[in-house]
Amino acid sequence: MSAMNQAPREQGVFITFEGPDGSGKTTQIARLAEWLRSAGTEPVLLRQPGSTGLGERIRATLLDSRSEGTIAPLTELALMFADRAQSIHEIILPALTDGRTVLCDRYTDSSEAYQGAGRGLGTERVLALHRALCDGLQPRLTVLLLPDVDAALDRARLRNLHAREANGSDENRFEAEGEAFYRRVHQAYAAIAQREPERVHMVGDGDIETVAARVRAIVQQRFPALMHSVAGV
Ligand code: TMP
C-alpha cells in the first residue's frame, strides 16, 4: 500500500483524517471545510463508516453497543470494507472524477489501527482487503491527529457521557473498549505515519485553533494550487 498513489483517473484531491476516538477529527474537518469554502472550494465531506444509505445502516449495526459481543472481529473488518467499497463507488470516486476535493473522516488506516492492531487481526490482512476492495484508491494526504493517548481517552469518555445525557445516543461500543486496545490503536497509527511519511502528516496536541492552523498549513503546502485563492493564511 505504501507505494500506491491516487490513480490518475481522478482529478480531485482526496484527503483523509485519522486518529483515535476523541482526537478532534470531526471538528478539524469542519474547520478545514470552512476555510476551503472561504476560498470558493466546496468540499465533499463524508465519514466512514457511514454517509451512504448502506453505510449508515452498517454504522448503526457496528456502533450500537447492543451488538457488543455478537460481531466477530473478522465480520467487523468485512463490514468496514463493505462500507468503504460502497462509499468509494457512490461518493468518493464520482466526486474525484468531477475534480472535487474530498474530505473523508476515517479510511483504511482506521481499519489497520482498530481491526488490524486493536483486534489483533494483523496489518497484512487489512492491506490485502484494501487492495482487493478499494479500487487502488489511496488518499493524497492523510491528516493524523494523534494526541497524547491519555488525553484522548479522557475526551472520548466525556463525549460519550454528554451524548448519552443529551439524546440517549448509544454509540459507545468502541469507546467501551479497554485501555490496552486504545494503546494498540495509538501505536498502530504512529507506525503508519512512520511507514508512509509522504502521505501521512501527524498533528499533535493543541487547542482547536492551533491544530486547525497546522492543518491549513499542511494542506496549503501540499496543494498550493488548490489554495491559491484562500485569504488570510
Ligand atoms: P467516529 O466516526 O466517531 O470516528 O467513530 C467510528 C468508530 O468506528 C471509531 O471508534 C473507529 C471505528 N472504526 C473502525 O474500527 N474501523 C474502521 O475501519 C473505521 C472506518 C472505523
PDB file of C-alpha atoms and ligand atoms in Angstrom:
ATOM      1  CA  MET A   1       0.000   0.000   0.000  1.00  0.00           C
ATOM      2  CA  SER A   2       2.795   2.392   0.814  1.00  0.00           C
ATOM      3  CA  ALA A   3       3.796   2.995  -2.777  1.00  0.00           C
ATOM      4  CA  MET A   4       0.253   3.158  -4.099  1.00  0.00           C
ATOM      5  CA  ASN A   5      -0.740   6.632  -5.155  1.00  0.00           C
ATOM      6  CA  GLN A   6      -4.064   8.036  -6.136  1.00  0.00           C
ATOM      7  CA  ALA A   7      -4.769   6.763  -9.625  1.00  0.00           C
ATOM      8  CA  PRO A   8      -4.518   9.413 -12.346  1.00  0.00           C
ATOM      9  CA  ARG A   9      -8.131   8.986 -13.464  1.00  0.00           C
ATOM     10  CA  GLU A  10      -9.185  11.160 -10.520  1.00  0.00           C
ATOM     11  CA  GLN A  11      -8.817  14.881 -10.914  1.00  0.00           C
ATOM     12  CA  GLY A  12      -9.836  15.965  -7.441  1.00  0.00           C
ATOM     13  CA  VAL A  13      -7.854  15.828  -4.217  1.00  0.00           C
ATOM     14  CA  PHE A  14      -8.609  13.070  -1.735  1.00  0.00           C
ATOM     15  CA  ILE A  15      -7.765  13.932   1.879  1.00  0.00           C
ATOM     16  CA  THR A  16      -8.480  11.702   4.861  1.00  0.00           C
ATOM     17  CA  PHE A  17      -8.494  12.480   8.557  1.00  0.00           C
ATOM     18  CA  GLU A  18      -7.455   9.843  11.038  1.00  0.00           C
ATOM     19  CA  GLY A  19      -6.951   9.475  14.743  1.00  0.00           C
ATOM     20  CA  PRO A  20      -8.164   7.664  17.811  1.00  0.00           C
ATOM     21  CA  ASP A  21     -11.593   8.401  19.264  1.00  0.00           C
ATOM     22  CA  GLY A  22     -11.579  11.785  20.965  1.00  0.00           C
ATOM     23  CA  SER A  23      -8.793  13.206  18.809  1.00  0.00           C
ATOM     24  CA  GLY A  24     -10.952  16.031  17.443  1.00  0.00           C
ATOM     25  CA  LYS A  25     -11.103  14.875  13.802  1.00  0.00           C
ATOM     26  CA  THR A  26     -14.683  15.903  13.246  1.00  0.00           C
ATOM     27  CA  THR A  27     -14.076  19.444  14.498  1.00  0.00           C
ATOM     28  CA  GLN A  28     -10.935  19.787  12.395  1.00  0.00           C
ATOM     29  CA  ILE A  29     -12.634  18.554   9.239  1.00  0.00           C
ATOM     30  CA  ALA A  30     -15.341  21.164   9.765  1.00  0.00           C
ATOM     31  CA  ARG A  31     -12.697  23.855  10.239  1.00  0.00           C
ATOM     32  CA  LEU A  32     -10.804  22.899   7.101  1.00  0.00           C
ATOM     33  CA  ALA A  33     -14.041  22.699   5.129  1.00  0.00           C
ATOM     34  CA  GLU A  34     -14.970  26.201   6.310  1.00  0.00           C
ATOM     35  CA  TRP A  35     -11.594  27.501   5.193  1.00  0.00           C
ATOM     36  CA  LEU A  36     -11.875  25.846   1.791  1.00  0.00           C
ATOM     37  CA  ARG A  37     -15.341  27.313   1.324  1.00  0.00           C
ATOM     38  CA  SER A  38     -13.996  30.757   2.081  1.00  0.00           C
ATOM     39  CA  ALA A  39     -11.806  30.226  -0.991  1.00  0.00           C
ATOM     40  CA  GLY A  40     -14.741  29.167  -3.123  1.00  0.00           C
ATOM     41  CA  THR A  41     -13.988  25.448  -2.947  1.00  0.00           C
ATOM     42  CA  GLU A  42     -16.965  23.440  -1.731  1.00  0.00           C
ATOM     43  CA  PRO A  43     -15.507  20.170  -0.462  1.00  0.00           C
ATOM     44  CA  VAL A  44     -17.342  16.856  -0.371  1.00  0.00           C
ATOM     45  CA  LEU A  45     -17.462  15.600   3.206  1.00  0.00           C
ATOM     46  CA  LEU A  46     -18.060  12.059   4.340  1.00  0.00           C
ATOM     47  CA  ARG A  47     -17.390   9.719   7.206  1.00  0.00           C
ATOM     48  CA  GLN A  48     -16.596   6.034   7.410  1.00  0.00           C
ATOM     49  CA  PRO A  49     -18.415   4.030   8.336  1.00  0.00           C
ATOM     50  CA  GLY A  50     -21.468   5.914   7.064  1.00  0.00           C
ATOM     51  CA  SER A  51     -22.544   8.612   4.622  1.00  0.00           C
ATOM     52  CA  THR A  52     -24.218   6.301   2.094  1.00  0.00           C
ATOM     53  CA  GLY A  53     -27.598   4.708   2.813  1.00  0.00           C
ATOM     54  CA  LEU A  54     -25.988   1.313   3.209  1.00  0.00           C
ATOM     55  CA  GLY A  55     -23.052   2.794   5.124  1.00  0.00           C
ATOM     56  CA  GLU A  56     -25.262   4.423   7.750  1.00  0.00           C
ATOM     57  CA  ARG A  57     -27.011   1.101   8.293  1.00  0.00           C
ATOM     58  CA  ILE A  58     -23.642  -0.618   8.649  1.00  0.00           C
ATOM     59  CA  ARG A  59     -22.558   2.111  11.053  1.00  0.00           C
ATOM     60  CA  ALA A  60     -25.635   1.695  13.214  1.00  0.00           C
ATOM     61  CA  THR A  61     -25.096  -2.065  13.365  1.00  0.00           C
ATOM     62  CA  LEU A  62     -21.419  -1.769  14.173  1.00  0.00           C
ATOM     63  CA  LEU A  63     -21.505   1.011  16.693  1.00  0.00           C
ATOM     64  CA  ASP A  64     -24.646   0.219  18.569  1.00  0.00           C
ATOM     65  CA  SER A  65     -23.456  -1.172  21.846  1.00  0.00           C
ATOM     66  CA  ARG A  66     -26.379  -3.569  21.837  1.00  0.00           C
ATOM     67  CA  SER A  67     -24.449  -5.570  19.281  1.00  0.00           C
ATOM     68  CA  GLU A  68     -21.478  -5.795  21.601  1.00  0.00           C
ATOM     69  CA  GLY A  69     -20.063  -9.261  21.659  1.00  0.00           C
ATOM     70  CA  THR A  70     -22.119 -10.502  18.763  1.00  0.00           C
ATOM     71  CA  ILE A  71     -19.894  -9.331  15.909  1.00  0.00           C
ATOM     72  CA  ALA A  72     -16.782 -11.383  15.299  1.00  0.00           C
ATOM     73  CA  PRO A  73     -13.596  -9.367  14.630  1.00  0.00           C
ATOM     74  CA  LEU A  74     -13.406 -10.613  11.040  1.00  0.00           C
ATOM     75  CA  THR A  75     -17.054  -9.732  10.446  1.00  0.00           C
ATOM     76  CA  GLU A  76     -16.362  -6.279  11.806  1.00  0.00           C
ATOM     77  CA  LEU A  77     -13.452  -5.907   9.394  1.00  0.00           C
ATOM     78  CA  ALA A  78     -15.552  -7.143   6.488  1.00  0.00           C
ATOM     79  CA  LEU A  79     -18.322  -4.662   7.317  1.00  0.00           C
ATOM     80  CA  MET A  80     -15.829  -1.785   7.455  1.00  0.00           C
ATOM     81  CA  PHE A  81     -14.661  -2.664   3.961  1.00  0.00           C
ATOM     82  CA  ALA A  82     -18.197  -3.214   2.689  1.00  0.00           C
ATOM     83  CA  ASP A  83     -18.968   0.318   3.851  1.00  0.00           C
ATOM     84  CA  ARG A  84     -15.760   1.620   2.278  1.00  0.00           C
ATOM     85  CA  ALA A  85     -16.336  -0.042  -1.078  1.00  0.00           C
ATOM     86  CA  GLN A  86     -19.819   1.450  -1.196  1.00  0.00           C
ATOM     87  CA  SER A  87     -18.702   4.972  -0.332  1.00  0.00           C
ATOM     88  CA  ILE A  88     -15.888   4.798  -2.896  1.00  0.00           C
ATOM     89  CA  HIS A  89     -18.433   3.765  -5.514  1.00  0.00           C
ATOM     90  CA  GLU A  90     -21.210   6.161  -4.524  1.00  0.00           C
ATOM     91  CA  ILE A  91     -19.393   9.237  -3.270  1.00  0.00           C
ATOM     92  CA  ILE A  92     -15.605   9.354  -3.438  1.00  0.00           C
ATOM     93  CA  LEU A  93     -14.809   8.304  -6.993  1.00  0.00           C
ATOM     94  CA  PRO A  94     -17.618  10.312  -8.617  1.00  0.00           C
ATOM     95  CA  ALA A  95     -16.535  13.400  -6.650  1.00  0.00           C
ATOM     96  CA  LEU A  96     -12.857  12.995  -7.523  1.00  0.00           C
ATOM     97  CA  THR A  97     -13.691  12.386 -11.151  1.00  0.00           C
ATOM     98  CA  ASP A  98     -15.593  15.696 -11.073  1.00  0.00           C
ATOM     99  CA  GLY A  99     -12.481  17.406  -9.742  1.00  0.00           C
ATOM    100  CA  ARG A 100     -13.925  17.930  -6.265  1.00  0.00           C
ATOM    101  CA  THR A 101     -11.897  17.990  -3.057  1.00  0.00           C
ATOM    102  CA  VAL A 102     -12.959  15.137  -0.792  1.00  0.00           C
ATOM    103  CA  LEU A 103     -12.505  15.243   2.991  1.00  0.00           C
ATOM    104  CA  CYS A 104     -13.093  11.833   4.487  1.00  0.00           C
ATOM    105  CA  ASP A 105     -13.405  11.180   8.206  1.00  0.00           C
ATOM    106  CA  ARG A 106     -11.502   7.838   8.502  1.00  0.00           C
ATOM    107  CA  TYR A 107     -10.426   5.407   5.803  1.00  0.00           C
ATOM    108  CA  THR A 108      -8.319   2.237   5.583  1.00  0.00           C
ATOM    109  CA  ASP A 109      -5.836   3.437   8.230  1.00  0.00           C
ATOM    110  CA  SER A 110      -8.684   3.148  10.747  1.00  0.00           C
ATOM    111  CA  SER A 111      -9.157  -0.495   9.825  1.00  0.00           C
ATOM    112  CA  GLU A 112      -5.445  -1.068  10.169  1.00  0.00           C
ATOM    113  CA  ALA A 113      -5.370   0.611  13.574  1.00  0.00           C
ATOM    114  CA  TYR A 114      -8.638  -0.717  15.037  1.00  0.00           C
ATOM    115  CA  GLN A 115      -9.113  -4.133  13.449  1.00  0.00           C
ATOM    116  CA  GLY A 116      -5.508  -4.865  12.467  1.00  0.00           C
ATOM    117  CA  ALA A 117      -3.880  -3.753  15.719  1.00  0.00           C
ATOM    118  CA  GLY A 118      -6.755  -3.237  18.172  1.00  0.00           C
ATOM    119  CA  ARG A 119      -8.456  -6.542  17.424  1.00  0.00           C
ATOM    120  CA  GLY A 120      -5.189  -8.241  16.543  1.00  0.00           C
ATOM    121  CA  LEU A 121      -6.152  -9.251  13.000  1.00  0.00           C
ATOM    122  CA  GLY A 122      -2.860  -8.010  11.609  1.00  0.00           C
ATOM    123  CA  THR A 123      -1.846  -5.347   9.141  1.00  0.00           C
ATOM    124  CA  GLU A 124      -1.370  -7.675   6.202  1.00  0.00           C
ATOM    125  CA  ARG A 125      -4.932  -8.903   6.206  1.00  0.00           C
ATOM    126  CA  VAL A 126      -6.236  -5.338   6.256  1.00  0.00           C
ATOM    127  CA  LEU A 127      -3.953  -4.205   3.452  1.00  0.00           C
ATOM    128  CA  ALA A 128      -4.934  -7.229   1.362  1.00  0.00           C
ATOM    129  CA  LEU A 129      -8.600  -6.202   1.679  1.00  0.00           C
ATOM    130  CA  HIS A 130      -7.677  -2.658   0.794  1.00  0.00           C
ATOM    131  CA  ARG A 131      -6.012  -3.852  -2.386  1.00  0.00           C
ATOM    132  CA  ALA A 132      -8.937  -6.090  -3.252  1.00  0.00           C
ATOM    133  CA  LEU A 133     -11.819  -3.740  -2.463  1.00  0.00           C
ATOM    134  CA  CYS A 134     -10.711  -0.116  -2.664  1.00  0.00           C
ATOM    135  CA  ASP A 135     -10.001   0.127  -6.348  1.00  0.00           C
ATOM    136  CA  GLY A 136      -6.426   1.244  -5.737  1.00  0.00           C
ATOM    137  CA  LEU A 137      -7.653   4.432  -4.143  1.00  0.00           C
ATOM    138  CA  GLN A 138      -5.238   5.998  -1.680  1.00  0.00           C
ATOM    139  CA  PRO A 139      -5.564   9.485  -0.190  1.00  0.00           C
ATOM    140  CA  ARG A 140      -3.121  12.087  -1.453  1.00  0.00           C
ATOM    141  CA  LEU A 141      -2.875  13.355   2.111  1.00  0.00           C
ATOM    142  CA  THR A 142      -3.816  11.889   5.474  1.00  0.00           C
ATOM    143  CA  VAL A 143      -4.005  14.246   8.431  1.00  0.00           C
ATOM    144  CA  LEU A 144      -3.336  12.174  11.517  1.00  0.00           C
ATOM    145  CA  LEU A 145      -4.471  13.729  14.777  1.00  0.00           C
ATOM    146  CA  LEU A 146      -2.520  11.853  17.357  1.00  0.00           C
ATOM    147  CA  PRO A 147      -2.789  13.486  20.744  1.00  0.00           C
ATOM    148  CA  ASP A 148      -1.446  12.133  23.947  1.00  0.00           C
ATOM    149  CA  VAL A 149      -3.175   8.796  24.469  1.00  0.00           C
ATOM    150  CA  ASP A 150      -4.420   9.584  27.984  1.00  0.00           C
ATOM    151  CA  ALA A 151      -5.899  12.928  26.953  1.00  0.00           C
ATOM    152  CA  ALA A 152      -7.695  11.233  24.055  1.00  0.00           C
ATOM    153  CA  LEU A 153      -9.204   8.591  26.318  1.00  0.00           C
ATOM    154  CA  ASP A 154     -10.498  11.250  28.697  1.00  0.00           C
ATOM    155  CA  ARG A 155     -12.124  13.223  25.904  1.00  0.00           C
ATOM    156  CA  ALA A 156     -13.773  10.133  24.404  1.00  0.00           C
ATOM    157  CA  ARG A 157     -15.318   9.204  27.743  1.00  0.00           C
ATOM    158  CA  LEU A 158     -16.607  12.717  28.276  1.00  0.00           C
ATOM    159  CA  ARG A 159     -18.035  12.943  24.757  1.00  0.00           C
ATOM    160  CA  ASN A 160     -19.865   9.681  25.241  1.00  0.00           C
ATOM    161  CA  LEU A 161     -21.312  10.729  28.543  1.00  0.00           C
ATOM    162  CA  HIS A 162     -22.581  14.019  27.101  1.00  0.00           C
ATOM    163  CA  ALA A 163     -24.078  12.286  24.056  1.00  0.00           C
ATOM    164  CA  ARG A 164     -25.917   9.817  26.229  1.00  0.00           C
ATOM    165  CA  GLU A 165     -27.204  12.552  28.527  1.00  0.00           C
ATOM    166  CA  ALA A 166     -28.281  14.775  25.649  1.00  0.00           C
ATOM    167  CA  ASN A 167     -30.017  12.367  23.308  1.00  0.00           C
ATOM    168  CA  GLY A 168     -29.711   8.842  24.574  1.00  0.00           C
ATOM    169  CA  SER A 169     -27.200   8.112  21.793  1.00  0.00           C
ATOM    170  CA  ASP A 170     -25.617   4.735  22.219  1.00  0.00           C
ATOM    171  CA  GLU A 171     -22.548   4.767  20.013  1.00  0.00           C
ATOM    172  CA  ASN A 172     -20.287   3.583  22.772  1.00  0.00           C
ATOM    173  CA  ARG A 173     -19.317   0.149  21.520  1.00  0.00           C
ATOM    174  CA  PHE A 174     -15.819   1.248  20.571  1.00  0.00           C
ATOM    175  CA  GLU A 175     -15.313   3.629  23.433  1.00  0.00           C
ATOM    176  CA  ALA A 176     -16.207   0.795  25.783  1.00  0.00           C
ATOM    177  CA  GLU A 177     -13.030  -0.995  24.736  1.00  0.00           C
ATOM    178  CA  GLY A 178     -10.269  -1.258  27.262  1.00  0.00           C
ATOM    179  CA  GLU A 179      -7.306   0.987  27.578  1.00  0.00           C
ATOM    180  CA  ALA A 180      -4.934  -1.629  26.155  1.00  0.00           C
ATOM    181  CA  PHE A 181      -6.999  -1.655  22.957  1.00  0.00           C
ATOM    182  CA  TYR A 182      -6.627   2.110  22.633  1.00  0.00           C
ATOM    183  CA  ARG A 183      -2.924   1.973  23.204  1.00  0.00           C
ATOM    184  CA  ARG A 184      -2.598  -0.566  20.385  1.00  0.00           C
ATOM    185  CA  VAL A 185      -4.642   1.711  18.126  1.00  0.00           C
ATOM    186  CA  HIS A 186      -2.444   4.647  19.024  1.00  0.00           C
ATOM    187  CA  GLN A 187       0.756   2.690  18.358  1.00  0.00           C
ATOM    188  CA  ALA A 188      -0.550   1.440  15.033  1.00  0.00           C
ATOM    189  CA  TYR A 189      -1.276   4.996  13.899  1.00  0.00           C
ATOM    190  CA  ALA A 190       2.223   6.074  14.866  1.00  0.00           C
ATOM    191  CA  ALA A 191       3.631   3.132  12.909  1.00  0.00           C
ATOM    192  CA  ILE A 192       1.600   4.012   9.807  1.00  0.00           C
ATOM    193  CA  ALA A 193       2.900   7.593   9.967  1.00  0.00           C
ATOM    194  CA  GLN A 194       6.442   6.322  10.191  1.00  0.00           C
ATOM    195  CA  ARG A 195       5.953   3.905   7.322  1.00  0.00           C
ATOM    196  CA  GLU A 196       4.326   6.456   4.975  1.00  0.00           C
ATOM    197  CA  PRO A 197       5.750   9.884   5.775  1.00  0.00           C
ATOM    198  CA  GLU A 198       4.902  11.245   2.338  1.00  0.00           C
ATOM    199  CA  ARG A 199       1.202  10.629   2.717  1.00  0.00           C
ATOM    200  CA  VAL A 200       0.620  10.834   6.467  1.00  0.00           C
ATOM    201  CA  HIS A 201       1.149  14.088   8.337  1.00  0.00           C
ATOM    202  CA  MET A 202       0.919  13.819  12.063  1.00  0.00           C
ATOM    203  CA  VAL A 203      -0.528  16.719  14.026  1.00  0.00           C
ATOM    204  CA  GLY A 204      -0.055  16.636  17.769  1.00  0.00           C
ATOM    205  CA  ASP A 205      -1.869  18.178  20.698  1.00  0.00           C
ATOM    206  CA  GLY A 206      -3.050  21.761  20.860  1.00  0.00           C
ATOM    207  CA  ASP A 207      -6.195  23.824  21.185  1.00  0.00           C
ATOM    208  CA  ILE A 208      -8.682  23.744  18.333  1.00  0.00           C
ATOM    209  CA  GLU A 209      -7.382  26.879  16.627  1.00  0.00           C
ATOM    210  CA  THR A 210      -3.714  25.858  16.894  1.00  0.00           C
ATOM    211  CA  VAL A 211      -4.423  22.455  15.371  1.00  0.00           C
ATOM    212  CA  ALA A 212      -6.640  23.989  12.675  1.00  0.00           C
ATOM    213  CA  ALA A 213      -3.806  26.351  11.709  1.00  0.00           C
ATOM    214  CA  ARG A 214      -1.386  23.420  11.456  1.00  0.00           C
ATOM    215  CA  VAL A 215      -3.828  21.505   9.273  1.00  0.00           C
ATOM    216  CA  ARG A 216      -4.263  24.513   6.988  1.00  0.00           C
ATOM    217  CA  ALA A 217      -0.504  24.893   6.717  1.00  0.00           C
ATOM    218  CA  ILE A 218      -0.094  21.239   5.681  1.00  0.00           C
ATOM    219  CA  VAL A 219      -2.873  21.450   3.108  1.00  0.00           C
ATOM    220  CA  GLN A 220      -1.514  24.674   1.719  1.00  0.00           C
ATOM    221  CA  GLN A 221       1.982  23.256   1.466  1.00  0.00           C
ATOM    222  CA  ARG A 222       0.835  20.037  -0.193  1.00  0.00           C
ATOM    223  CA  PHE A 223      -1.710  21.558  -2.563  1.00  0.00           C
ATOM    224  CA  PRO A 224      -0.689  25.127  -3.334  1.00  0.00           C
ATOM    225  CA  ALA A 225      -2.825  25.219  -6.472  1.00  0.00           C
ATOM    226  CA  LEU A 226      -5.916  24.319  -4.508  1.00  0.00           C
ATOM    227  CA  MET A 227      -5.145  27.072  -2.056  1.00  0.00           C
ATOM    228  CA  HIS A 228      -4.247  29.909  -4.370  1.00  0.00           C
ATOM    229  CA  SER A 229      -7.384  31.885  -3.617  1.00  0.00           C
ATOM    230  CA  VAL A 230      -7.527  31.314   0.121  1.00  0.00           C
ATOM    231  CA  ALA A 231      -7.104  34.521   2.094  1.00  0.00           C
ATOM    232  CA  GLY A 232      -5.504  35.036   5.449  1.00  0.00           C
ATOM    233  CA  VAL A 233      -3.105  32.092   5.754  1.00  0.00           C
TER     234      VAL A 233
HETATM  235  P1  TMP B   1     -16.160   8.042  14.520  1.00  0.00           P
HETATM  236  O1  TMP B   1     -16.826   8.115  13.195  1.00  0.00           O
HETATM  237  O2  TMP B   1     -16.914   8.733  15.572  1.00  0.00           O
HETATM  238  O3  TMP B   1     -14.737   8.430  14.457  1.00  0.00           O
HETATM  239  O4  TMP B   1     -16.234   6.531  15.011  1.00  0.00           O
HETATM  240  C1  TMP B   1     -16.248   5.441  14.240  1.00  0.00           C
HETATM  241  C2  TMP B   1     -15.746   4.268  15.059  1.00  0.00           C
HETATM  242  O5  TMP B   1     -15.532   3.174  14.172  1.00  0.00           O
HETATM  243  C3  TMP B   1     -14.434   4.549  15.747  1.00  0.00           C
HETATM  244  O6  TMP B   1     -14.450   4.026  17.046  1.00  0.00           O
HETATM  245  C4  TMP B   1     -13.431   3.787  14.932  1.00  0.00           C
HETATM  246  C5  TMP B   1     -14.236   2.681  14.327  1.00  0.00           C
HETATM  247  N1  TMP B   1     -13.718   2.231  13.043  1.00  0.00           N
HETATM  248  C6  TMP B   1     -13.038   1.028  12.969  1.00  0.00           C
HETATM  249  O7  TMP B   1     -12.906   0.333  13.958  1.00  0.00           O
HETATM  250  N2  TMP B   1     -12.551   0.610  11.762  1.00  0.00           N
HETATM  251  C7  TMP B   1     -12.710   1.331  10.611  1.00  0.00           C
HETATM  252  O8  TMP B   1     -12.236   0.929   9.539  1.00  0.00           O
HETATM  253  C8  TMP B   1     -13.416   2.589  10.702  1.00  0.00           C
HETATM  254  C9  TMP B   1     -13.608   3.413   9.468  1.00  0.00           C
HETATM  255  C10 TMP B   1     -13.902   2.985  11.928  1.00  0.00           C
END
